[in-house]
Every structure is written in C-alpha cells, then in structure tokens.
mmCIF file of C-alpha atoms in Angstrom:
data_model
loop_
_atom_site.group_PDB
_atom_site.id
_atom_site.type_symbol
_atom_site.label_atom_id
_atom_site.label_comp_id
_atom_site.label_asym_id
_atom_site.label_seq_id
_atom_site.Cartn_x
_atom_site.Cartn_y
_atom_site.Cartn_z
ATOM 1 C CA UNK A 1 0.000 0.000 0.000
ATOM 2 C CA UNK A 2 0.986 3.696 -0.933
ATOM 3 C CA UNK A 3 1.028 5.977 1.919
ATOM 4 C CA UNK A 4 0.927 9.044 0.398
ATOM 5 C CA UNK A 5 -0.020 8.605 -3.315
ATOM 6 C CA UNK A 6 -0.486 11.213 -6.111
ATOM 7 C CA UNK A 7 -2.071 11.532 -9.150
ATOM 8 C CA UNK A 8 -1.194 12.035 -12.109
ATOM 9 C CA UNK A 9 3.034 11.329 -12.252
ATOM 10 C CA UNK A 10 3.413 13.306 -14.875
ATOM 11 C CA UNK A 11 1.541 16.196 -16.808
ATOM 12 C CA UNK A 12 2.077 17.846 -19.576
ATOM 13 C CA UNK A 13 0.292 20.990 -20.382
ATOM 14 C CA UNK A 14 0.011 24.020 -22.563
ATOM 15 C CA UNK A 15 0.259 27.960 -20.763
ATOM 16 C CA UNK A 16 -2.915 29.361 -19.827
ATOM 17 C CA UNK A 17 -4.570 25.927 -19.058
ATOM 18 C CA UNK A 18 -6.441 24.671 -15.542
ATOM 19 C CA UNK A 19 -4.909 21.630 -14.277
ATOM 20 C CA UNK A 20 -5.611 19.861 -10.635
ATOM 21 C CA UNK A 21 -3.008 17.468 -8.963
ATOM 22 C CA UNK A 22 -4.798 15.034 -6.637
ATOM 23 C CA UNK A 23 -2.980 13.704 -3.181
ATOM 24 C CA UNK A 24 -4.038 10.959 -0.769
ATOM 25 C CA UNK A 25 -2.692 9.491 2.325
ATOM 26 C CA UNK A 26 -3.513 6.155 4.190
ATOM 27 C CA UNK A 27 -1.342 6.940 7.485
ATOM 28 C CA UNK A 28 -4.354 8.588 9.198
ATOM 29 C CA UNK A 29 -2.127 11.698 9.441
ATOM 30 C CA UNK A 30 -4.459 15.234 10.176
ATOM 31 C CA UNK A 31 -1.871 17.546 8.303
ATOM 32 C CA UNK A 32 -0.742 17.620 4.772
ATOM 33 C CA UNK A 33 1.325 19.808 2.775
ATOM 34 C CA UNK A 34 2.314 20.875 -0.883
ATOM 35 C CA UNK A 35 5.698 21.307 -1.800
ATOM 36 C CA UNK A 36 7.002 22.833 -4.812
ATOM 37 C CA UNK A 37 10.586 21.231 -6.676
ATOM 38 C CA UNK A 38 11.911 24.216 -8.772
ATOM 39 C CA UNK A 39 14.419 23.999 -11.303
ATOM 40 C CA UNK A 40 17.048 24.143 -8.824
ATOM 41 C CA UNK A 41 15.803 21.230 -6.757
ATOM 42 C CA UNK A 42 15.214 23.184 -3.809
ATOM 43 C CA UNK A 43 12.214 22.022 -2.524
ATOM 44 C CA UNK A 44 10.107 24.791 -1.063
ATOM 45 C CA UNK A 45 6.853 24.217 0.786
ATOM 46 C CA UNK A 46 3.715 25.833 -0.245
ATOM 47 C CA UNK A 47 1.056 24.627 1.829
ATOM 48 C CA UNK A 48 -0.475 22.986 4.676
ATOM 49 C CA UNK A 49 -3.667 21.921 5.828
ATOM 50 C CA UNK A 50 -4.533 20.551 9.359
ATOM 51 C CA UNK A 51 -7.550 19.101 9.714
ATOM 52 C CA UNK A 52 -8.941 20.630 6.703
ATOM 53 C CA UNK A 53 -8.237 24.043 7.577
ATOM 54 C CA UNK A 54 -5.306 26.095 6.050
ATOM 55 C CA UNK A 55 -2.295 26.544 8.532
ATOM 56 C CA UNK A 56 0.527 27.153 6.293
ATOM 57 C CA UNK A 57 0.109 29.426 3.257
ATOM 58 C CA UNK A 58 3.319 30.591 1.953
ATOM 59 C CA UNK A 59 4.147 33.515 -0.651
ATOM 60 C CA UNK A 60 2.085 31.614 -3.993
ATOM 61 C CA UNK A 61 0.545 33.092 -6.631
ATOM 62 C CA UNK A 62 -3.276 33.017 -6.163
ATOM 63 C CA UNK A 63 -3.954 30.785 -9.381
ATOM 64 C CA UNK A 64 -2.761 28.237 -6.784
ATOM 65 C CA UNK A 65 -6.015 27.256 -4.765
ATOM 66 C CA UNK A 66 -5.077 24.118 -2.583
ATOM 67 C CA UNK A 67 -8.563 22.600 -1.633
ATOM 68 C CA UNK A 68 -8.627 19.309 1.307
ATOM 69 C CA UNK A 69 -12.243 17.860 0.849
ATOM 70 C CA UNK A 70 -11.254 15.325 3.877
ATOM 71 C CA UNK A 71 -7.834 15.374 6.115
ATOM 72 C CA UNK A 72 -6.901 11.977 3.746
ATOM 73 C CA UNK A 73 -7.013 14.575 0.421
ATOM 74 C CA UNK A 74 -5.298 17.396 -0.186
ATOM 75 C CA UNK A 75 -5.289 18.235 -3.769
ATOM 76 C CA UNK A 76 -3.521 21.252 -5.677
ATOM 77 C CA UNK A 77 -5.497 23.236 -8.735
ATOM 78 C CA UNK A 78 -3.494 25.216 -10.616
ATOM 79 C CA UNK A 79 -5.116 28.244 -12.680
ATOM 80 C CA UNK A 80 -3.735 29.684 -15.767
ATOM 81 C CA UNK A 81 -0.533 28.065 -15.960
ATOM 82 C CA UNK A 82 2.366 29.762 -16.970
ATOM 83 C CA UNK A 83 5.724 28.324 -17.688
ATOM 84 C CA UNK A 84 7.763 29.239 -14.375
ATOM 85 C CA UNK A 85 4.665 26.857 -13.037
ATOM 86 C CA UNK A 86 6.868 23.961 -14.635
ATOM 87 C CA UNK A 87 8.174 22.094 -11.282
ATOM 88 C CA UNK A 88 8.151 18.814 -9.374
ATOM 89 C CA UNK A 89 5.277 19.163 -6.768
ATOM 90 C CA UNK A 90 5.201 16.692 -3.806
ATOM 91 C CA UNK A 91 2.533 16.572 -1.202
ATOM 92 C CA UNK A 92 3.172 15.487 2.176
ATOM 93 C CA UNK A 93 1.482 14.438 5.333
ATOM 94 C CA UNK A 94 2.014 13.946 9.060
ATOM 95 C CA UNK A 95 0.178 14.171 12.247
ATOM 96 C CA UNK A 96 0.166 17.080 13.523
ATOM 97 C CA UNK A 97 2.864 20.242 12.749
ATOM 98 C CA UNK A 98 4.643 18.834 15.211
ATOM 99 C CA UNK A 99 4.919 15.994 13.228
ATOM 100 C CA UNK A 100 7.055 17.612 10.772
ATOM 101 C CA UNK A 101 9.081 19.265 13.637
ATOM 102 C CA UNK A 102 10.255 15.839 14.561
ATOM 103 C CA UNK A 103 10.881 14.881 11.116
ATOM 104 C CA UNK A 104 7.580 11.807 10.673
ATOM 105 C CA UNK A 105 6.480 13.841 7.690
ATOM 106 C CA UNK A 106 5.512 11.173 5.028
ATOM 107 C CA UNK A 107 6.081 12.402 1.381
ATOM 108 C CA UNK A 108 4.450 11.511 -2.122
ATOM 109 C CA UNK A 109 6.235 10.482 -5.091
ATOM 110 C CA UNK A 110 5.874 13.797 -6.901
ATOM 111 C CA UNK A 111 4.277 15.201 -9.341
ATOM 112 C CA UNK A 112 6.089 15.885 -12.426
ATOM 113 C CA UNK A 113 4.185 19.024 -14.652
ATOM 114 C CA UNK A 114 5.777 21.014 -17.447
ATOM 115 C CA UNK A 115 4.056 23.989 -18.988
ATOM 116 C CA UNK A 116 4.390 24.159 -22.862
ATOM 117 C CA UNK B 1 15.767 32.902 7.503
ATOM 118 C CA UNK B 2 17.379 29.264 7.700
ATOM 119 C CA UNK B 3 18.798 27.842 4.686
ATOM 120 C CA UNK B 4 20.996 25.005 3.817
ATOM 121 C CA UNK B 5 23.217 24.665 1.029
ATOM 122 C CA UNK B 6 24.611 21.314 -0.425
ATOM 123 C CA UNK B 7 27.577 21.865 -2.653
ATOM 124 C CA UNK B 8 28.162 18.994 -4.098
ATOM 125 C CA UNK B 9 25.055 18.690 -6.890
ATOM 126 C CA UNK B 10 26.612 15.223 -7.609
ATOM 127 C CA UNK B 11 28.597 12.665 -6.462
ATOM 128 C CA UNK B 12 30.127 9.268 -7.617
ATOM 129 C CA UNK B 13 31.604 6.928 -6.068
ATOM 130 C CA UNK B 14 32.463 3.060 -6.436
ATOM 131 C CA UNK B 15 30.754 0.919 -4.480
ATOM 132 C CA UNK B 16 32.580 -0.326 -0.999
ATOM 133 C CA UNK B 17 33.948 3.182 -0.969
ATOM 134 C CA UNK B 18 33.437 5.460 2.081
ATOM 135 C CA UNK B 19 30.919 8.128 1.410
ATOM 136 C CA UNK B 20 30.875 11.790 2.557
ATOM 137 C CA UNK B 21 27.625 14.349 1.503
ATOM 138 C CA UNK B 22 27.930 18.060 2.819
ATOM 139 C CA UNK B 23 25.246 19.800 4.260
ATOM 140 C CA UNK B 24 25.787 23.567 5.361
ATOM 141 C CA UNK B 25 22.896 24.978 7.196
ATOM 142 C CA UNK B 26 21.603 29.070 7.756
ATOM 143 C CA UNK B 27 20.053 29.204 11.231
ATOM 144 C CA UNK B 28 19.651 31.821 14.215
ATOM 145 C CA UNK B 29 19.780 29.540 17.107
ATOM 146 C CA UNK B 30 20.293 25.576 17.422
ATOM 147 C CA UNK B 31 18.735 24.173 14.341
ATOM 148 C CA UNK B 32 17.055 20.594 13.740
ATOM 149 C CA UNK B 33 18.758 19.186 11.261
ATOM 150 C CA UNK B 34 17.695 15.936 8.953
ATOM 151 C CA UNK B 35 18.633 14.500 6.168
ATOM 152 C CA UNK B 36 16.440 12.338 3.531
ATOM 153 C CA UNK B 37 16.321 10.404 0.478
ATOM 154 C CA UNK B 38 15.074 10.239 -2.755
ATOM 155 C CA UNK B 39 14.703 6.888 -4.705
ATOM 156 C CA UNK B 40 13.633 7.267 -8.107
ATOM 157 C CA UNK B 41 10.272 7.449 -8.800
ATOM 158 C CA UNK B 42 9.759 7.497 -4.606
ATOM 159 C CA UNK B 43 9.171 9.795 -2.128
ATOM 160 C CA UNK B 44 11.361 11.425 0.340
ATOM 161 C CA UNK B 45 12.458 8.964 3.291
ATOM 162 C CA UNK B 46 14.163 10.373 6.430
ATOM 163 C CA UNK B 47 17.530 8.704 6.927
ATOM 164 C CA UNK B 48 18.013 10.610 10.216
ATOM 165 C CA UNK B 49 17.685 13.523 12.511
ATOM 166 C CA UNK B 50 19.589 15.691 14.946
ATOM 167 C CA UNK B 51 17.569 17.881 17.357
ATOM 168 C CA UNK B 52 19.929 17.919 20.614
ATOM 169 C CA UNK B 53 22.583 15.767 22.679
ATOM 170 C CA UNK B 54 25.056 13.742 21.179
ATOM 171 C CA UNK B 55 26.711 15.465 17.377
ATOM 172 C CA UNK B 56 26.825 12.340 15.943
ATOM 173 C CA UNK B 57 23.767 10.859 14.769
ATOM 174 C CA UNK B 58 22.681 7.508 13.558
ATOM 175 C CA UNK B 59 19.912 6.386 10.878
ATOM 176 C CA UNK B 60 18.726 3.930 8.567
ATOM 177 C CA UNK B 61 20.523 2.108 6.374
ATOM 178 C CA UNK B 62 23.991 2.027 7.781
ATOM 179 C CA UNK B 63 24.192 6.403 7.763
ATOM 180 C CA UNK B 64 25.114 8.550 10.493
ATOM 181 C CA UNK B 65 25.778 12.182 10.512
ATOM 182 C CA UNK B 66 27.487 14.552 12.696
ATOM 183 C CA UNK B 67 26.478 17.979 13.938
ATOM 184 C CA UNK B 68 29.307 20.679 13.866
ATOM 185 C CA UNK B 69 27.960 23.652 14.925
ATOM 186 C CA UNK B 70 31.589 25.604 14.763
ATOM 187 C CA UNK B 71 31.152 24.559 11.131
ATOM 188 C CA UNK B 72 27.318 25.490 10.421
ATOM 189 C CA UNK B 73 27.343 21.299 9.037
ATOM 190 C CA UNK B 74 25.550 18.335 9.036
ATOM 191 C CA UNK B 75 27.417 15.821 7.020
ATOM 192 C CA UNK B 76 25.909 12.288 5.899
ATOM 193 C CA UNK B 77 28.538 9.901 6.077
ATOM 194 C CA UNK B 78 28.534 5.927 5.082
ATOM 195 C CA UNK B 79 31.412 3.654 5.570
ATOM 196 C CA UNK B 80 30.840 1.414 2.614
ATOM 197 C CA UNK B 81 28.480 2.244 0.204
ATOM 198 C CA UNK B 82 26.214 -0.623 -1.202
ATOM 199 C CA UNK B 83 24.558 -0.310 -5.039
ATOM 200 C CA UNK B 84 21.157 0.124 -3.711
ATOM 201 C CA UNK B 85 22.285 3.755 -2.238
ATOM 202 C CA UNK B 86 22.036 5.460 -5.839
ATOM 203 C CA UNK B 87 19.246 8.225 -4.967
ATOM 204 C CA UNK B 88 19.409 11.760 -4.400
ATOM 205 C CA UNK B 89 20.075 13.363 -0.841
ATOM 206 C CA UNK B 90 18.762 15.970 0.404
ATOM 207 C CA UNK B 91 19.547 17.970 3.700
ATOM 208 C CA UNK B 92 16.817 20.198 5.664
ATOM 209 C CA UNK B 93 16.265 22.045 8.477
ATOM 210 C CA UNK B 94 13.452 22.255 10.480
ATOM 211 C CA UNK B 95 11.513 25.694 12.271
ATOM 212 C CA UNK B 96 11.769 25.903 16.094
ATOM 213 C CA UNK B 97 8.626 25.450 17.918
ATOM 214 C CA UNK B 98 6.808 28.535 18.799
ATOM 215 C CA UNK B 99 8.246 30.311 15.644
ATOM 216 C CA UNK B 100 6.766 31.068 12.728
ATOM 217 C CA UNK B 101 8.890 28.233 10.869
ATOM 218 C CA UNK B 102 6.957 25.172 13.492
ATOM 219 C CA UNK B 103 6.591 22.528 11.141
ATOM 220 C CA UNK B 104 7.922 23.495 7.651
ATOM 221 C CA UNK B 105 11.607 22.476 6.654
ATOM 222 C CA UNK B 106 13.691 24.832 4.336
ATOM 223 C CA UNK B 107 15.784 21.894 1.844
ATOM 224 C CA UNK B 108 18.510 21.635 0.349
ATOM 225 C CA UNK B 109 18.943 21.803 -3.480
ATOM 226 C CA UNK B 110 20.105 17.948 -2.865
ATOM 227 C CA UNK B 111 22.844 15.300 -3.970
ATOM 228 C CA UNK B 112 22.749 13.156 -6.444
ATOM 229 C CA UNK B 113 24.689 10.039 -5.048
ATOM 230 C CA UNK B 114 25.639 7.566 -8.564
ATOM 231 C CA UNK B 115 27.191 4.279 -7.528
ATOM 232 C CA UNK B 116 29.619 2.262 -9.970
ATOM 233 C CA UNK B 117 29.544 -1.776 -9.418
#
C-alpha cells in the first residue's frame, strides 16, 4: 500500500490551461502539505492543511487554490498556468505540525508538470 | 531565515567506498537538522535527525551524521556504500517550535549520489 499517493506522475500541459493534482494518504495523518521542486531542486513548501483548515500558506501566486475535501485529500489546482509553473510538486502528510518538527512527515512520489 | 546549502550537486563513487555528503545549514539559534532520500520514482524517506545531545547521529541504512555547529554542518557519512544507495540526498532544516517556521523544513537543493559496481 501507498502511503501518500499522487495523481497524475506526470503532466504535460500548454500555458494558460487549468490543471488539478490530486494527493491521498492512508497513514491517518491530520496535516498535509504541498511542496514545490523548482528547477534548482530546492524544494520549497507551499502549503499545509490541518484538519482541513489552512495553517501554512506561503508567498504563492493566487492561481494556486489548494482545496482538502477530507484530512486523507489534499489536492492542488493550478489556474492559468504559466511556464515558471513547470516544477516537481510533492505533497506530504504527518500528524500534527509537530509531526514535521520531529521529522515523521511522510512524502508523495511527486508530481512531475511542465508547462508548454 | 534558515537555509541550507549542499555543494556537491553530484557525487560518484564506487561501491565499498566510504561516502561523505555536505550539508551547510543558515540558522539563528540551534537548528534541527535531517537528512532524507530520494529513490527514483519514490518519495522522500528520512535517513536521520539531529535535534539535541550527542553530534553524531545515527539512521537507517547504515548512515550517520554529525552535527558541527563551529562549522554550520551536518554531514551524511557511510562507511561502505552498497549499489542500492544510488538516490538523491537531500539535507533540511526544520523551524523551532513557537516560531513562525513550526513545522515546515527549508531543503537543500540535494545530492545526487551515482554508484559504480
């Protein structure tokens, strides 16, 4: 079993498109986060969710919209994509913020979108 | 702000060989450091953590690090590296409690570790 699973891999799309990334966890965890890869590879988070409710909300653009319709979901939509959107985007989960403090912070394979 | 910086972007070694990944960290008071990895197509796994107490640390998979805070490092360290260690490293430090950085880690850009049989 996956315990943090995302979907899809990979996703190829053109600028000024809508695209959602979906993220699931089986741990039972009450937090989950976004993280963005950038060109660089430094990973950089985005966003958190604990319990449903926004906790961490980092400098993004607005045409991100994170939305957690249960504390296993935490999915990523993505309007009007531009090309400096082009990353590797992992989502995340633990139990708790303090669960990341001590390091139990369970990530997803990534996500892997380039903007044409 | 914290930051960490991981000069080495890649690294190759044989395998058997002793293994050495730097990790330099940005931080305004004692930092918790970690260190994961990346297995292709995988998400990140810690290997290991430092938070307080003794400067060396040990993790999974036969790795240990060491604290130097003189240094601002962290450095993963292996004594014989097996085939099955190929990934990419990556090191991070984590927000104090009560700060504004509680629960998010700042990474490193990360290490990509090639092994040769």
């Amino acid at each position: 079993d996956t315990a943090v699973s995302q979907t899809p891999k990979y996703l190829v799309t053109q600028m000024g498109n809508d695209k959602s990334i979906k993220c699931e966890q089986n741990l039972g965890h009450d937090t989950m986060y976004w993280y963005k890869q950038d060109s660089k590879k430094f990973l950089k988070i985005m966003f958190s969710y604990n319990n449903k409710e926004l906790i961490i909300n980092e400098t993004v653009p607005n045409r991100f919209s994170p939305k957690s319709p249960d504390k296993a979901h935490l999915n990523l939509h993505i309007n009007s994509l531009e090309l400096g959107d082009s990353a590797v985007y992992f989502c995340a989960s633990s139990q708790g913020l303090a669960g990341a403090f001590f390091g139990e912070q369970y990530f997803g394979p990534g996500t892997r979108l380039t903007v044409t | 702000a914290q930051s960490v910086t991981q000069p080495d972007i890649h690294i190759t070694v044989s395998e058997g060989a002793s293994l050495e990944l730097r990790c330099n960290y940005s931080y305004g008071a004692t930092p918790y450091l970690f260190w994961y990895v990346q297995s292709p197509g995988q998400g990140l796994q810690l290997l290991l953590k430092y938070f307080s107490g003794d400067t060396l640390v040990q993790g999974i998979k036969g790795f240990e690090a060491e604290f130097k805070r003189s240094q601002s490092s962290f450095n993963l360290r292996k004594p014989s590296v097996h085939w099955s260690d190929a990934a990419e490293y990556f090191c991070a430090v984590g927000g104090r409690a009560g700060g504004t950085s509680y629960g998010k880690l700042t990474f490193g850009q990360g290490t990509i570790l090639t092994v040769h049989p």
